[in-house]
Tab-separated table of C-alpha atoms in Angstrom:
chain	number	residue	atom	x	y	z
G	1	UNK	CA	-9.400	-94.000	-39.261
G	2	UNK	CA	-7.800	-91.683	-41.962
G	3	UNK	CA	-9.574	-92.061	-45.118
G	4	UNK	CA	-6.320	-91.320	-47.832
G	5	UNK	CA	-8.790	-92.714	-50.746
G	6	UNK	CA	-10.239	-89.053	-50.401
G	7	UNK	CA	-7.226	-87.279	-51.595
G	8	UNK	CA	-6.215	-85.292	-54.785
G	9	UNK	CA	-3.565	-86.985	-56.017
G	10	UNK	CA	-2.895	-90.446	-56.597
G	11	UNK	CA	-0.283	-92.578	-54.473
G	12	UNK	CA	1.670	-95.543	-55.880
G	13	UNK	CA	3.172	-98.187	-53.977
G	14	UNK	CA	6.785	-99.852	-55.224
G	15	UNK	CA	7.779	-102.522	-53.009
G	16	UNK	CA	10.361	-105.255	-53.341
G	17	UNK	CA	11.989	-108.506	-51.169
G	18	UNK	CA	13.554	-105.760	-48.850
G	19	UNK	CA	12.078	-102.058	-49.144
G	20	UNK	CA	9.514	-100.095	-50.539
G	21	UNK	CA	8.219	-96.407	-51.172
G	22	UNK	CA	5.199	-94.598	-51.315
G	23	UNK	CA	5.024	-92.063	-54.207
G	24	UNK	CA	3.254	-88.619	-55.578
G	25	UNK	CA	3.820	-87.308	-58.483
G	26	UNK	CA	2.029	-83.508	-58.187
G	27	UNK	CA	2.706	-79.795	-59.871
G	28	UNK	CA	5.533	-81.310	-61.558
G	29	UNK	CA	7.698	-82.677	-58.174
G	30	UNK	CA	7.951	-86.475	-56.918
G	31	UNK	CA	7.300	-86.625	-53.156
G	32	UNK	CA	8.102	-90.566	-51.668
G	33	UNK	CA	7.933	-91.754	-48.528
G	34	UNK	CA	10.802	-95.302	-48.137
G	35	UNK	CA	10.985	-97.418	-45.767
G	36	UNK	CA	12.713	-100.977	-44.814
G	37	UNK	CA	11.452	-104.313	-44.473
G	38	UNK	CA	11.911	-105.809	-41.132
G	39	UNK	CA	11.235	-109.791	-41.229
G	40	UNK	CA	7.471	-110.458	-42.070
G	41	UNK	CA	5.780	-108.302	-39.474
G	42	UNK	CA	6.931	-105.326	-39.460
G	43	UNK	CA	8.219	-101.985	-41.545
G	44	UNK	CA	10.621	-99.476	-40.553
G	45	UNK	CA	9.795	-96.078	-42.007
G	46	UNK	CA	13.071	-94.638	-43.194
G	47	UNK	CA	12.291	-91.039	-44.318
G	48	UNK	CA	9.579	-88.899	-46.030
G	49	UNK	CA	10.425	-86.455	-48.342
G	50	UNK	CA	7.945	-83.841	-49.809
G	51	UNK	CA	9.065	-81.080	-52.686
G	52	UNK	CA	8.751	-77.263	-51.632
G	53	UNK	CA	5.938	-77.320	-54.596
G	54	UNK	CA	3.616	-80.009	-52.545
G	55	UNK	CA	4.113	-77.817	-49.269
G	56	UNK	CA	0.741	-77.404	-47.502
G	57	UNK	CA	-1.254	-79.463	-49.606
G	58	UNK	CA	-0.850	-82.681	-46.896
G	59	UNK	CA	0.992	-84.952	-49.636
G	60	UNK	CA	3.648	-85.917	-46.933
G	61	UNK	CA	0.509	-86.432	-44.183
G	62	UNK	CA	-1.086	-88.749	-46.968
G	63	UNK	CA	2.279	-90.910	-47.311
G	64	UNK	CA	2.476	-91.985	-44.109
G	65	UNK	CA	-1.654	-92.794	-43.346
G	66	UNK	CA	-1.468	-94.899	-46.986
G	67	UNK	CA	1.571	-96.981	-45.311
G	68	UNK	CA	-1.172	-97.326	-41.610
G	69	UNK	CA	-3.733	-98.129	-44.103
G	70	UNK	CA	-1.527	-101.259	-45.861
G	71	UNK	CA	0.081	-102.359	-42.739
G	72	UNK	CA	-3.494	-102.616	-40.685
G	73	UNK	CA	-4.879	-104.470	-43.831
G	74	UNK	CA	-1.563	-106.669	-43.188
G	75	UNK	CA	-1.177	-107.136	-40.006
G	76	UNK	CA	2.279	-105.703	-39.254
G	77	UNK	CA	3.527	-103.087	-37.599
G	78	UNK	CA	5.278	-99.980	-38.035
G	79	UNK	CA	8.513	-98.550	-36.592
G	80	UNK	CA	8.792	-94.855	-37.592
G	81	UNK	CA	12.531	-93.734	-37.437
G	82	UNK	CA	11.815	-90.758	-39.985
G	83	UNK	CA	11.061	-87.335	-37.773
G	84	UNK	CA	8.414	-86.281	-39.886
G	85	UNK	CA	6.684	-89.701	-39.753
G	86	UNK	CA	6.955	-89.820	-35.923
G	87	UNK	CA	5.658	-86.135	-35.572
G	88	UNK	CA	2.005	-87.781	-37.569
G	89	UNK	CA	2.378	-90.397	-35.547
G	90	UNK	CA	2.167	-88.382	-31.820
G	91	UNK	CA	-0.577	-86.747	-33.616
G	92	UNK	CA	-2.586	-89.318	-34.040
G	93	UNK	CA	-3.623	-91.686	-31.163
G	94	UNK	CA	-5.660	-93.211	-33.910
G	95	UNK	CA	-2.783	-94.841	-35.278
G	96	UNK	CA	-1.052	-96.439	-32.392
G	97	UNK	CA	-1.961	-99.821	-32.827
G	98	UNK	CA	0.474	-99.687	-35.871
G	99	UNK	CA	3.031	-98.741	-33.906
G	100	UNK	CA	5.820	-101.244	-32.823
């Protein structure tokens, strides 16, 4: 399991009847990862954006294990639409049994 409590930066979680985001704030630039509420059991991740002044420092990497880490503790699932978030998640086998 990814451990994101082991990361530089903070990262807050907004979440409302119908969507939510994952956020870092770092060097001055917001990075957020969104996504959609689908029923009870499941999220669908919508997009991930990171600023050019996070680049290489795994902020977008971080987004999207946070979200495994919450759903797992859950018990839902995850459908990744964004690119980015399904490129992490054919990297990591670890994380398919998030995966819708």
């Amino acid at each position: 399991m990814t451990d994101v409590s082991k990361a530089s930066f903070t990262i807050e979680h907004e979440s409302n009847d119908t969507k939510g985001r994952y956020v870092v704030e770092l060097n001055g630039g917001k990075a957020e990862m969104t996504y959609s509420k689908a029923g009870d059991s499941m999220i669908i991740i919508d997009s991930t954006e990171v600023p050019d002044v996070m680049r290489g420092q795994k902020v977008g990497f971080a987004l999207v294990a946070k979200a495994v880490e919450d759903v797992r503790l859950s018990g839902k699932k995850i459908m990744p639409l964004c690119p980015f978030a399904k490129a992490q998640f054919a990297r990591h086998s670890e994380w398919h049994d998030v995966l819708l």
